[in-house]
Short mmCIF file of C-alpha atoms in Angstrom, two decimals:
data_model
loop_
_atom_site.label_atom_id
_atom_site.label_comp_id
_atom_site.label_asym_id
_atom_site.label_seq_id
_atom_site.Cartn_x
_atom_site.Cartn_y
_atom_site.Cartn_z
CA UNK A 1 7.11 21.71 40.97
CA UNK A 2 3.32 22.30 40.53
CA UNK A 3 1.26 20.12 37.99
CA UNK A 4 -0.14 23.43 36.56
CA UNK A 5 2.97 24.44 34.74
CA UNK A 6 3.74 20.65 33.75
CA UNK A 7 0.24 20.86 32.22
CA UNK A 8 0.50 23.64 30.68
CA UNK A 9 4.02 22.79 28.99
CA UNK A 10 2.46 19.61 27.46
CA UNK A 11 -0.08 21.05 25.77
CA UNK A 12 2.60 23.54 24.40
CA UNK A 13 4.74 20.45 22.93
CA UNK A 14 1.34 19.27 21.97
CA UNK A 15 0.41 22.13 19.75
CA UNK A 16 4.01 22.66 18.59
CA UNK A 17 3.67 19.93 16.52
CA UNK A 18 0.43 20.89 15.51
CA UNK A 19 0.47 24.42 14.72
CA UNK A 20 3.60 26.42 15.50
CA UNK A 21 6.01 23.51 13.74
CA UNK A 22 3.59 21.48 11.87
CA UNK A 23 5.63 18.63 10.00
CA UNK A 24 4.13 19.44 6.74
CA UNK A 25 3.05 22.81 6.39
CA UNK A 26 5.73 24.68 8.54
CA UNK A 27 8.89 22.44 8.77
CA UNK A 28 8.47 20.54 5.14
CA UNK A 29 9.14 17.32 6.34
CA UNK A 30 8.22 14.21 5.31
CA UNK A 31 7.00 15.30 1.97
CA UNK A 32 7.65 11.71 -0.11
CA UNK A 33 4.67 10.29 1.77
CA UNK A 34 2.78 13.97 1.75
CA UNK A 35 2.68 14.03 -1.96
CA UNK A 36 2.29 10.86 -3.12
CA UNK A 37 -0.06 9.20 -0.88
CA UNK A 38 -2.45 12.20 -0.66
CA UNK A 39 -4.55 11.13 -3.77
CA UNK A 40 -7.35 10.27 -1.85
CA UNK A 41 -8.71 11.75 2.38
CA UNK A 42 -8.80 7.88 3.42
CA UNK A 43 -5.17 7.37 2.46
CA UNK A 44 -4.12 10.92 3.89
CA UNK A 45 -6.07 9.81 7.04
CA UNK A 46 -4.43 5.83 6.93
CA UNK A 47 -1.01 7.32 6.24
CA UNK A 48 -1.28 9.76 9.03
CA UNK A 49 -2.39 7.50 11.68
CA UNK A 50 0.17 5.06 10.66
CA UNK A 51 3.31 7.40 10.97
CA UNK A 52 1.53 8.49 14.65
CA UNK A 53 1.61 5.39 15.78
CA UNK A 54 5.18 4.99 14.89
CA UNK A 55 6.58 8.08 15.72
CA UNK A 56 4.29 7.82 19.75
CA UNK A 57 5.82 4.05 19.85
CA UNK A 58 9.36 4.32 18.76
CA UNK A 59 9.73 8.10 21.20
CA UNK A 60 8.05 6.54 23.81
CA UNK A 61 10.39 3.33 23.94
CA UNK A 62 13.55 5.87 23.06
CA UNK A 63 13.52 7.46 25.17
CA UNK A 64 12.71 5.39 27.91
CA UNK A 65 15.81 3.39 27.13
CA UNK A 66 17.93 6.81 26.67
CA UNK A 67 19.91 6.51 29.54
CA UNK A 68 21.31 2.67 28.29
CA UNK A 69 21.65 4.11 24.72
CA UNK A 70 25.85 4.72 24.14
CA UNK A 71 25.95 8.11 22.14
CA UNK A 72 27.84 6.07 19.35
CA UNK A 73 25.39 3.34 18.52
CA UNK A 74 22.37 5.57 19.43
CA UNK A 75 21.34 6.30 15.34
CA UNK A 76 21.47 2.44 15.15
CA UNK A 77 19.32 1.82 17.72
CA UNK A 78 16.75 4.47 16.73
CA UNK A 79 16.61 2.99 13.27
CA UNK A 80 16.03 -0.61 14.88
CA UNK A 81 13.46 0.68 16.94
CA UNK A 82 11.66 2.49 14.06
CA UNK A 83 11.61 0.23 11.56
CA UNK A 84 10.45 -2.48 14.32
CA UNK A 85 7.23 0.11 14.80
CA UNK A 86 6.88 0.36 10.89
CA UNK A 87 6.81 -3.57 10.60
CA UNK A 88 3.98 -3.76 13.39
CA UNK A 89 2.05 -0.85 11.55
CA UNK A 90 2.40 -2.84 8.40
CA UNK A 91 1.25 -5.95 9.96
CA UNK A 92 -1.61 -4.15 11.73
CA UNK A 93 -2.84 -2.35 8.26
CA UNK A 94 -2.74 -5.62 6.40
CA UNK A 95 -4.70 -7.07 9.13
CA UNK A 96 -7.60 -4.22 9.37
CA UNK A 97 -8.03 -3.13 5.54
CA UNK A 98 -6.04 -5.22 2.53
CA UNK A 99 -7.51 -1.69 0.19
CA UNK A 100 -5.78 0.55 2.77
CA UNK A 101 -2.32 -2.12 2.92
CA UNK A 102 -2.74 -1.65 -1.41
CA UNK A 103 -3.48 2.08 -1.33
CA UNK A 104 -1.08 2.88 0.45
CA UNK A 105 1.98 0.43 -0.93
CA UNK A 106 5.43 0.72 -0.18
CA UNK A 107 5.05 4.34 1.56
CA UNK A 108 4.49 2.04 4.96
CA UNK A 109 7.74 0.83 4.74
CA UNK A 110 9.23 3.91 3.39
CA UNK A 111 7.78 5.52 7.36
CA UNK A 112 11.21 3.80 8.63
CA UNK A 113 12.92 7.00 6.68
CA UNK A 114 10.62 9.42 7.37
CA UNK A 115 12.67 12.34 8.77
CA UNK A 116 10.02 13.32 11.26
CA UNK A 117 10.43 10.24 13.17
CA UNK A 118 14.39 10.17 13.08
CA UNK A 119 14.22 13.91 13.46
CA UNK A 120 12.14 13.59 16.79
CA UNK A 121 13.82 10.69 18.52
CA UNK A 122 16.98 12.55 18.05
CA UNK A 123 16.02 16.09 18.86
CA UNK A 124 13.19 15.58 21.95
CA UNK A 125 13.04 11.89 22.92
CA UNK A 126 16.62 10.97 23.60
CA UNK A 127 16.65 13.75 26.13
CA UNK A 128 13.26 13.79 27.83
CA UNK A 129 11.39 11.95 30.16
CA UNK A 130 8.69 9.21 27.93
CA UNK A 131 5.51 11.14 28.67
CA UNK A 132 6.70 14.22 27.74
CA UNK A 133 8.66 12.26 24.26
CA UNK A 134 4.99 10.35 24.30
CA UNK A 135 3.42 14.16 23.94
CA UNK A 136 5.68 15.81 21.51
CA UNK A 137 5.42 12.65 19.35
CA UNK A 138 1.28 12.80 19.51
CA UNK A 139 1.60 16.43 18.93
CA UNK A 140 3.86 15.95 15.42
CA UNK A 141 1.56 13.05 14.55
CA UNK A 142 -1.47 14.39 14.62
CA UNK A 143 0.05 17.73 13.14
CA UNK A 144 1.25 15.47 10.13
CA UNK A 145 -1.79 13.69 9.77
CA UNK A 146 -3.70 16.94 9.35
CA UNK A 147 -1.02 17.93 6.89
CA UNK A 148 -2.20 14.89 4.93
CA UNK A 149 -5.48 15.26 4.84
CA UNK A 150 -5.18 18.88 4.07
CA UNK A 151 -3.69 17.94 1.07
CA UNK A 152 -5.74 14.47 0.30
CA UNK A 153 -9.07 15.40 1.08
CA UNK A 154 -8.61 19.02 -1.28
CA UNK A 155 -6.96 16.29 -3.95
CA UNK A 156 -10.02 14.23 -4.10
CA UNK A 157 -12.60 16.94 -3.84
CA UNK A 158 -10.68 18.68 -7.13
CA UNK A 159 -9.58 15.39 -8.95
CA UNK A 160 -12.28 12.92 -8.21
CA UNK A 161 -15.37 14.90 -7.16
CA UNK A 162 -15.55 12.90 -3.75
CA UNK A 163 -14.73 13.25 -0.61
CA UNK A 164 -14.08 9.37 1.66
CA UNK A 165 -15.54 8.09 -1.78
CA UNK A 166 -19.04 9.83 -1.55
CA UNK A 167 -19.66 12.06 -4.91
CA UNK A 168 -20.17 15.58 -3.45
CA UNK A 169 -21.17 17.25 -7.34
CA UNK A 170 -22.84 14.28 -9.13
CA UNK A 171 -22.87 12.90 -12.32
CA UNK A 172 -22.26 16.87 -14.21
CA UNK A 173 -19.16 17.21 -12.11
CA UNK A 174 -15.83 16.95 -14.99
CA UNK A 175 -12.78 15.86 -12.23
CA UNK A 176 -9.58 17.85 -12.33
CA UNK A 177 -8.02 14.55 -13.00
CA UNK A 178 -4.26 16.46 -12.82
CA UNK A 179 -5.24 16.96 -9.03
CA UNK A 180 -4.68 13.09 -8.20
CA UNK A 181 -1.33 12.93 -10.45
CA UNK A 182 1.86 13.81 -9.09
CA UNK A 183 1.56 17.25 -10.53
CA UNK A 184 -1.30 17.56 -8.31
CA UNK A 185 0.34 17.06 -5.42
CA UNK A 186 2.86 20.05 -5.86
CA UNK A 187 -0.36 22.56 -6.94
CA UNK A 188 -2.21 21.98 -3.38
CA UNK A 189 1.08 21.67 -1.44
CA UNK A 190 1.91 24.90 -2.60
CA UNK A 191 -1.64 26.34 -2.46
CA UNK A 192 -1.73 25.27 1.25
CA UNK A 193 1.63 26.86 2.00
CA UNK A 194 0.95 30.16 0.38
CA UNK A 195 -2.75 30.35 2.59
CA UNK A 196 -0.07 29.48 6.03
CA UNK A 197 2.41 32.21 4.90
CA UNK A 198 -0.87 34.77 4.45
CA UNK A 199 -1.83 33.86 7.65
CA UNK A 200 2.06 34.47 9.30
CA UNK A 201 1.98 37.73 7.05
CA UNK A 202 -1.31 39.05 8.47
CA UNK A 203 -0.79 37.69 11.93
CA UNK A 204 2.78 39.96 11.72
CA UNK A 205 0.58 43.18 10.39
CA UNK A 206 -1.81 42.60 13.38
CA UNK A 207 0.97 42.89 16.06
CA UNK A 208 3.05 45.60 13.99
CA UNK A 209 -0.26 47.57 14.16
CA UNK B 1 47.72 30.03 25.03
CA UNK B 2 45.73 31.58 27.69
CA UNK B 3 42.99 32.30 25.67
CA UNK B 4 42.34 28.94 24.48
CA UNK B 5 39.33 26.67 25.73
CA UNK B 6 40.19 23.61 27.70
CA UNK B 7 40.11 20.18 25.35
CA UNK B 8 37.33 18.00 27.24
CA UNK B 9 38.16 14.43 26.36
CA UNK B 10 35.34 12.03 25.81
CA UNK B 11 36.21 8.71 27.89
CA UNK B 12 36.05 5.77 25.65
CA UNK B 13 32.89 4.16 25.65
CA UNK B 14 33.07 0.35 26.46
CA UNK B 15 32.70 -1.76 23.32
CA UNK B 16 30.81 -4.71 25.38
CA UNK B 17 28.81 -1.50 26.36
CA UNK B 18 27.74 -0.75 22.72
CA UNK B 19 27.24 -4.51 22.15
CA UNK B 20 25.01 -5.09 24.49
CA UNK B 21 22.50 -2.76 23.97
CA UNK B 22 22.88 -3.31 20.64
CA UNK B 23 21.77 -7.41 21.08
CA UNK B 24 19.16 -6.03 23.92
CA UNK B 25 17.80 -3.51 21.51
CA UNK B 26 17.31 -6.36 18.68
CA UNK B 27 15.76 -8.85 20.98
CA UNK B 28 13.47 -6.71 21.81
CA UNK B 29 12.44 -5.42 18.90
CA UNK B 30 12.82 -9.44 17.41
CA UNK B 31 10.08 -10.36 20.15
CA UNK B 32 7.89 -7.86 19.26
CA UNK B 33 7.58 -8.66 16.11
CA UNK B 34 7.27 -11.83 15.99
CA UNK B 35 4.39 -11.60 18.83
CA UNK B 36 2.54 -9.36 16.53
CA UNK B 37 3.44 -11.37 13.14
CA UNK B 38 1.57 -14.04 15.14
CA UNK B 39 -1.19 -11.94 16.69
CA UNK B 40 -2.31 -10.29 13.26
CA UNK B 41 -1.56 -13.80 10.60
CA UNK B 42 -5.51 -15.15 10.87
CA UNK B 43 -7.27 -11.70 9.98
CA UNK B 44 -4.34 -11.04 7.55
CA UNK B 45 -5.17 -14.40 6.21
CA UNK B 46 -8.88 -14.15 6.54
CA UNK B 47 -8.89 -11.10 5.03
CA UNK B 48 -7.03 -11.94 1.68
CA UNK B 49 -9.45 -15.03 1.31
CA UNK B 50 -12.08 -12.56 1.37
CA UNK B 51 -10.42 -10.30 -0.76
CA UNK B 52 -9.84 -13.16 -3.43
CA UNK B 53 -13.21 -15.07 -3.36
CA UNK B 54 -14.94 -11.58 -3.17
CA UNK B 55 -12.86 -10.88 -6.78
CA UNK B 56 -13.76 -14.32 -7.81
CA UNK B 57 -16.99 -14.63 -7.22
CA UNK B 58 -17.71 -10.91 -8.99
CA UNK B 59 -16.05 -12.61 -12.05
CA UNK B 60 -18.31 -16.06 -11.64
CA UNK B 61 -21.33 -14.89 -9.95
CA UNK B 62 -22.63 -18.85 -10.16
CA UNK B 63 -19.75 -19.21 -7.48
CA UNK B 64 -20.67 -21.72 -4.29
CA UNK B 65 -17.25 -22.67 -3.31
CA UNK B 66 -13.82 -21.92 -4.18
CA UNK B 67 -11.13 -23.89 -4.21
CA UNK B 68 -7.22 -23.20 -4.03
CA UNK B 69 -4.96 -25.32 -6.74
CA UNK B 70 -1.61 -25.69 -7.84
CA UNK B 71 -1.22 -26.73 -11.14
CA UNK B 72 2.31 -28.00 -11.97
CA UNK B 73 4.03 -30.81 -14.01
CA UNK B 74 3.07 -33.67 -11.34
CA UNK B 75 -0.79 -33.04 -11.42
CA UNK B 76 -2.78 -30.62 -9.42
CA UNK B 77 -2.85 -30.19 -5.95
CA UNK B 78 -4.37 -28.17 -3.32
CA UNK B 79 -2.74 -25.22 -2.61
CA UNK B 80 -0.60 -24.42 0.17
CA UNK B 81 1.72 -21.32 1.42
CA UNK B 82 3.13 -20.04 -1.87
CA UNK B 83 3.26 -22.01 -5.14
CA UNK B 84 5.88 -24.15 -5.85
CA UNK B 85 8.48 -23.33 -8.39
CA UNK B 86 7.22 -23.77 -12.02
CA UNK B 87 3.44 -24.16 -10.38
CA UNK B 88 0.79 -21.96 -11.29
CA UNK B 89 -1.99 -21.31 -8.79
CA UNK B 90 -6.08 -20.98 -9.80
CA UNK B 91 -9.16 -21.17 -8.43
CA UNK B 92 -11.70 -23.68 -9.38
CA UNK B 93 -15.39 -22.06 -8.83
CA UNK B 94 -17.97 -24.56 -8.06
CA UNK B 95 -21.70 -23.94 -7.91
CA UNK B 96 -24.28 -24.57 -5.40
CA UNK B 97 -24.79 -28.64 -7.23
CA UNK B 98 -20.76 -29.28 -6.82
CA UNK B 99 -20.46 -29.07 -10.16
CA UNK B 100 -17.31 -27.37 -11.95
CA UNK B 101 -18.52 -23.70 -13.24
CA UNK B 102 -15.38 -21.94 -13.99
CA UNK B 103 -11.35 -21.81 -13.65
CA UNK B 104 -10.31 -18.02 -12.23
CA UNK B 105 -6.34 -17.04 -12.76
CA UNK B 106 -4.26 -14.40 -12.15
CA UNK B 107 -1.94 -13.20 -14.61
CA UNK B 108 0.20 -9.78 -14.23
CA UNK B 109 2.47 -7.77 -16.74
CA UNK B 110 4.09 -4.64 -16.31
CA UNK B 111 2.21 -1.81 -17.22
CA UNK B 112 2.46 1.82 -17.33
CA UNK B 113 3.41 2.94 -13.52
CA UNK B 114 2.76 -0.35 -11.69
CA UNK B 115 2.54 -4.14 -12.53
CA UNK B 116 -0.92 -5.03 -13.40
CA UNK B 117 -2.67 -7.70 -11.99
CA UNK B 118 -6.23 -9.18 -13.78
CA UNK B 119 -8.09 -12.22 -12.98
CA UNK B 120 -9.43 -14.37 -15.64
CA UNK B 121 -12.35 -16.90 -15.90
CA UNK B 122 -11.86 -19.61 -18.27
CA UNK B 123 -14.36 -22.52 -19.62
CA UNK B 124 -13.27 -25.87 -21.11
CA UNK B 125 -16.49 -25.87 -22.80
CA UNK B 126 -15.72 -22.74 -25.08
CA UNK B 127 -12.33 -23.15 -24.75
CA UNK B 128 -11.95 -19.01 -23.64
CA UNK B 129 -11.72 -16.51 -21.44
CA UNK B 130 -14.96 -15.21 -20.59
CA UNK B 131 -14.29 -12.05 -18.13
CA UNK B 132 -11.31 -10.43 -16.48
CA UNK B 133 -11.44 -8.28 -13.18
CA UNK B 134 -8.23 -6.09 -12.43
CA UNK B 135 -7.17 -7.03 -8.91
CA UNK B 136 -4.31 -4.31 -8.89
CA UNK B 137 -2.72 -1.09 -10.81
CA UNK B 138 -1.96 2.31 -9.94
CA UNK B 139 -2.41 3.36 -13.51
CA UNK B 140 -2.93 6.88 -14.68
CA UNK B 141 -6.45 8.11 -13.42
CA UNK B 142 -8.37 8.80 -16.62
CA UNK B 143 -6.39 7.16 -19.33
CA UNK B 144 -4.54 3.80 -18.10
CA UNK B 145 -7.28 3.22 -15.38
CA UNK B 146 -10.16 2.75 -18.61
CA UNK B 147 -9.23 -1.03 -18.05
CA UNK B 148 -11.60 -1.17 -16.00
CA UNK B 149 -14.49 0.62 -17.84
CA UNK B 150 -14.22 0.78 -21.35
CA UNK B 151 -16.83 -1.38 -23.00
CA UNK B 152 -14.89 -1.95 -26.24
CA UNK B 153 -11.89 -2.77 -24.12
CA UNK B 154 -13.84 -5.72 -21.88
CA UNK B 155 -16.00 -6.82 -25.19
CA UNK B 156 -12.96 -8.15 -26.24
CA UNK B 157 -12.71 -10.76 -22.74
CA UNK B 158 -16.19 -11.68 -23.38
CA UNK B 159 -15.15 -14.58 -25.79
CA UNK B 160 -11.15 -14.75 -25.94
CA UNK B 161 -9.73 -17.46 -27.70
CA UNK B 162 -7.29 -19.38 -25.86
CA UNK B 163 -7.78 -22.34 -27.62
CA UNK B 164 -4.85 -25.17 -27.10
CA UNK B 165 -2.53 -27.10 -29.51
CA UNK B 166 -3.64 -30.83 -30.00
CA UNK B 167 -0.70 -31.76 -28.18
CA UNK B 168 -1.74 -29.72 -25.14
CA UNK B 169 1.69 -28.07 -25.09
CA UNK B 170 0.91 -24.27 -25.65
CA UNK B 171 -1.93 -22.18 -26.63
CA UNK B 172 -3.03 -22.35 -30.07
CA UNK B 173 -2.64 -18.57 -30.67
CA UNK B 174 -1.03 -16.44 -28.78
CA UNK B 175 -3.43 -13.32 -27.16
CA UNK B 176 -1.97 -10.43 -27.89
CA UNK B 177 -3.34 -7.00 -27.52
CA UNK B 178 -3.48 -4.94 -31.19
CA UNK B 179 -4.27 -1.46 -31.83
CA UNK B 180 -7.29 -0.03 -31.16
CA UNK B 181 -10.14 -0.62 -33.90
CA UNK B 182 -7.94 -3.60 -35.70
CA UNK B 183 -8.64 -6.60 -34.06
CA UNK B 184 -9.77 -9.37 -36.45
CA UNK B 185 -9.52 -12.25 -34.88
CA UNK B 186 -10.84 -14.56 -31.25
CA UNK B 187 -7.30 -14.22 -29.93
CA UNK B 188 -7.01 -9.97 -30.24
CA UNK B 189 -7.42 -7.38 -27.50
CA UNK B 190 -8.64 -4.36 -28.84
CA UNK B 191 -6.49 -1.93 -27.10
CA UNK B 192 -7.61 1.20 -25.40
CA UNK B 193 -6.87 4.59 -27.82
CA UNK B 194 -4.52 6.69 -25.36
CA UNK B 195 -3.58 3.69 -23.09
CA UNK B 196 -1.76 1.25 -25.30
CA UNK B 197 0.70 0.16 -22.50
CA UNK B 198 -1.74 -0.52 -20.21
CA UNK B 199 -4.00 -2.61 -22.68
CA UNK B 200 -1.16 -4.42 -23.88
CA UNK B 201 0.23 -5.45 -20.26
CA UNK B 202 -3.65 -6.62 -19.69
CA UNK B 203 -2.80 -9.24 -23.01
CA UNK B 204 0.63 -10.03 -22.09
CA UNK B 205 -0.14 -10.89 -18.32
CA UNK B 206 -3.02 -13.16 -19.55
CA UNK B 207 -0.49 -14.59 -22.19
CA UNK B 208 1.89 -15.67 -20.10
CA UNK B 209 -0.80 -16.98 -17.24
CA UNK B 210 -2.54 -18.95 -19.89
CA UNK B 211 0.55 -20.31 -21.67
CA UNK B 212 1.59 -21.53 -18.24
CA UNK B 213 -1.70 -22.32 -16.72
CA UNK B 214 -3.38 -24.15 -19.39
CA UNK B 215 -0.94 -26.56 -20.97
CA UNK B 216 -0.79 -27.85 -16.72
CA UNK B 217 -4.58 -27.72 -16.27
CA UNK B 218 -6.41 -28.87 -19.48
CA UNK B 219 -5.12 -32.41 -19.05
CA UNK B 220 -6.13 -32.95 -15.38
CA UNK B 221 -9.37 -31.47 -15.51
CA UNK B 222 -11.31 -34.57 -14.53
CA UNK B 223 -9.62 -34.74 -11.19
CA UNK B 224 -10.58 -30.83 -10.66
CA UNK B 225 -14.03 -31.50 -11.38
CA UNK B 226 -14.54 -34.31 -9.58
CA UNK B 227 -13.01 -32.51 -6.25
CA UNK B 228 -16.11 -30.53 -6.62
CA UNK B 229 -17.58 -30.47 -2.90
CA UNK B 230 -15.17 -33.01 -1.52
CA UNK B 231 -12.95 -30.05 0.08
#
């Protein structure tokens, strides 16, 4: 087999995750963390990286141990193996920024039930070589984490006025506070998913035409 | 019966098997955790520390040095790991001479969405609380989050009561937190309009820090002040 077509079939996985079945956006996974960590783009962007490095770690290790795995102690295993990850995350975080570690809350240990991770150990790393698991898993990371910030950096534009904490319409500016409540959450979410199916729509039109 | 598919039958999987990796799997992940636990505890540490004196020292600006104490029924002692049962930890603020400034607390109630966490600076000399900084809430933006702001709200820390009994055994009167405009007296928090829970968890949490803190502190003061540059 060449390398060309290898190539090209990781950056497929890669933008799989990204585009064509973006966690968030396309696939409406994950949404616990989605909604109710997105107040701010710095949490979108700590939450993001956080489940990333998860979901690259506990694929890679998968499924590099896939072949030892029995079938019926496999969902066991994954769950040991992802909640390991989220424990080193949490550790890391507390170690790099205590306001991230309090922003953020329990939603790092709630990444051990994120259905993205489970979801893509189960569907792509138990039954593919690690680089290629490593890929996929980079791919849905980084396609969740701009999910997130999608939704956290509109969030603190509309409810705060900011954007990473620097006022963007001065002192005049009267913040949508209902943007960085729960409520909030739901009005962007679905703001964001109406622009993707305009896009799909128009996309559809183009090759109809 | 010809049309039916052929039954494939699974061959049982070896229980030892399943054990194993199972024990592997943990030990593994056990390892790794603990390497990191070990790997990350001094910033993790550092980084609190910071955290707190940074909080402290924005509540006692005249702030040197700041030193960890447990205050519980044998005395006070220098803090270590997590307080004991029926201890209560605070920080004793020192300035640049050595000499005692101020006593910081923390005290925490639960509030609206979220315990909240303040923490208090308290003088012998008036016998009061003479600031509070909120450490932690996740209260609602615009209403319950005023805690931090409102000026009629933190007038009301400038000078709060929290006199003791002669007998040392409890505070004179209790703080509480009363609606907004009605406070009368040293003791009263003049609660936030449209944030009542949240105001009142403020009084409550520095209630029950004081009530605790106080009666355990007051009495052994000498030996605080007096540690004053020795740590």
């Amino acid at each position: 087999m060449s390398s060309q077509p290898l190539q090209a079939s990781n950056m497929e996985q890669l933008l799989e995750g990204i585009w064509k079945q973006n966690p968030v956006f396309v696939m409406a996974l994950g949404m616990c963390p989605a909604l109710a960590v997105t107040v701010s783009a710095f949490n979108a962007l700590g939450m993001g990286l956080a489940t990333t490095f998860v979901l690259i770690c506990s694929c890679t290790l998968i499924s590099m141990l896939r072949r030892f795995i029995p079938r019926e102690v496999r969902i066991a295993t994954y769950i040991v193996i992802i909640a390991t990850f989220v424990t080193l995350v949490d550790y890391i975080i507390q170690a790099v920024s205590l306001a991230l570690y309090e922003a953020l809350g329990a939603f790092i240990q709630l990444i051990v039930v994120n259905c993205i991770i489970l979801g893509r150990a189960e569907a792509h790393a138990a039954k593919n070589p690690p680089f290629s698991a490593m890929v996929n898993a980079l791919g849905m990371g980084i396609g969740f984490t701009i999910g997130l910030f999608a939704l956290g950096s509109v969030r603190e534009i509309l409810g705060a006025g900011k954007l990473f904490g620097i006022s963007l319409f001065g002192d005049q500016f009267q913040p949508w506070v209902v943007m960085v409540l729960p409520p909030g959450g739901f009005f962007v979410l679905g703001l964001w998913l109406l622009f993707f199916a305009w896009l799909a729509k128009r996309k559809e039109a183009q090759h109809g035409a | 019966m010809s049309g039916q598919q052929p039954i494939h039958v699974v061959p049982p999987v070896n229980s030892l098997r399943m054990v194993r990796t199972l024990m592997l799997v943990t030990s593994l992940c056990g390892g790794l955790i603990v390497a990191v636990w070990q790997w990350t505890q001094p910033a993790i540490a550092a980084n609190k520390k910071v955290v707190l004196e940074r909080s402290v020292r924005a509540l006692i600006p005249n702030a040197a040095e700041i030193v960890e104490y447990d205050a519980s029924a044998k005395g006070i002692s220098p803090a270590k790991g997590d307080p004991a049962a029926g201890a209560v930890r605070f920080y004793a603020a020192y300035d640049k001479d050595g000499k005692l400034d101020a006593i910081a607390a923390e005290g925490a109630a639960r509030g609206y969405a979220d315990t909240v966490r303040v923490l208090y600076g308290y003088r012998r000399a008036c016998e009061c609380i003479f600031g509070i900084r909120v450490t932690h809430m996740r209260e609602t933006p615009g209403i319950g989050d005023k805690i931090i702001t409102d000026p009629v709200f933190l007038q009301s820390f400038e000078h709060l009561d929290v006199s003791l009994t002669p007998d040392m055994k409890s505070l004179f009167n209790t703080v509480k937190t009363v609606k907004h405009g009605s406070k009368q007296f040293g003791w009263e928090i003049d609660a936030i309009a449209g944030a009542t829970i949240t105001s009142k968890a403020v009084g409550r949490g520095i209630n029950d820090s004081a009530q605790r803190l106080l009666p355990l502190l007051v009495p052994h003061l000498e030996a605080v002040k007096q540690n004053g540059g020795m740590q």
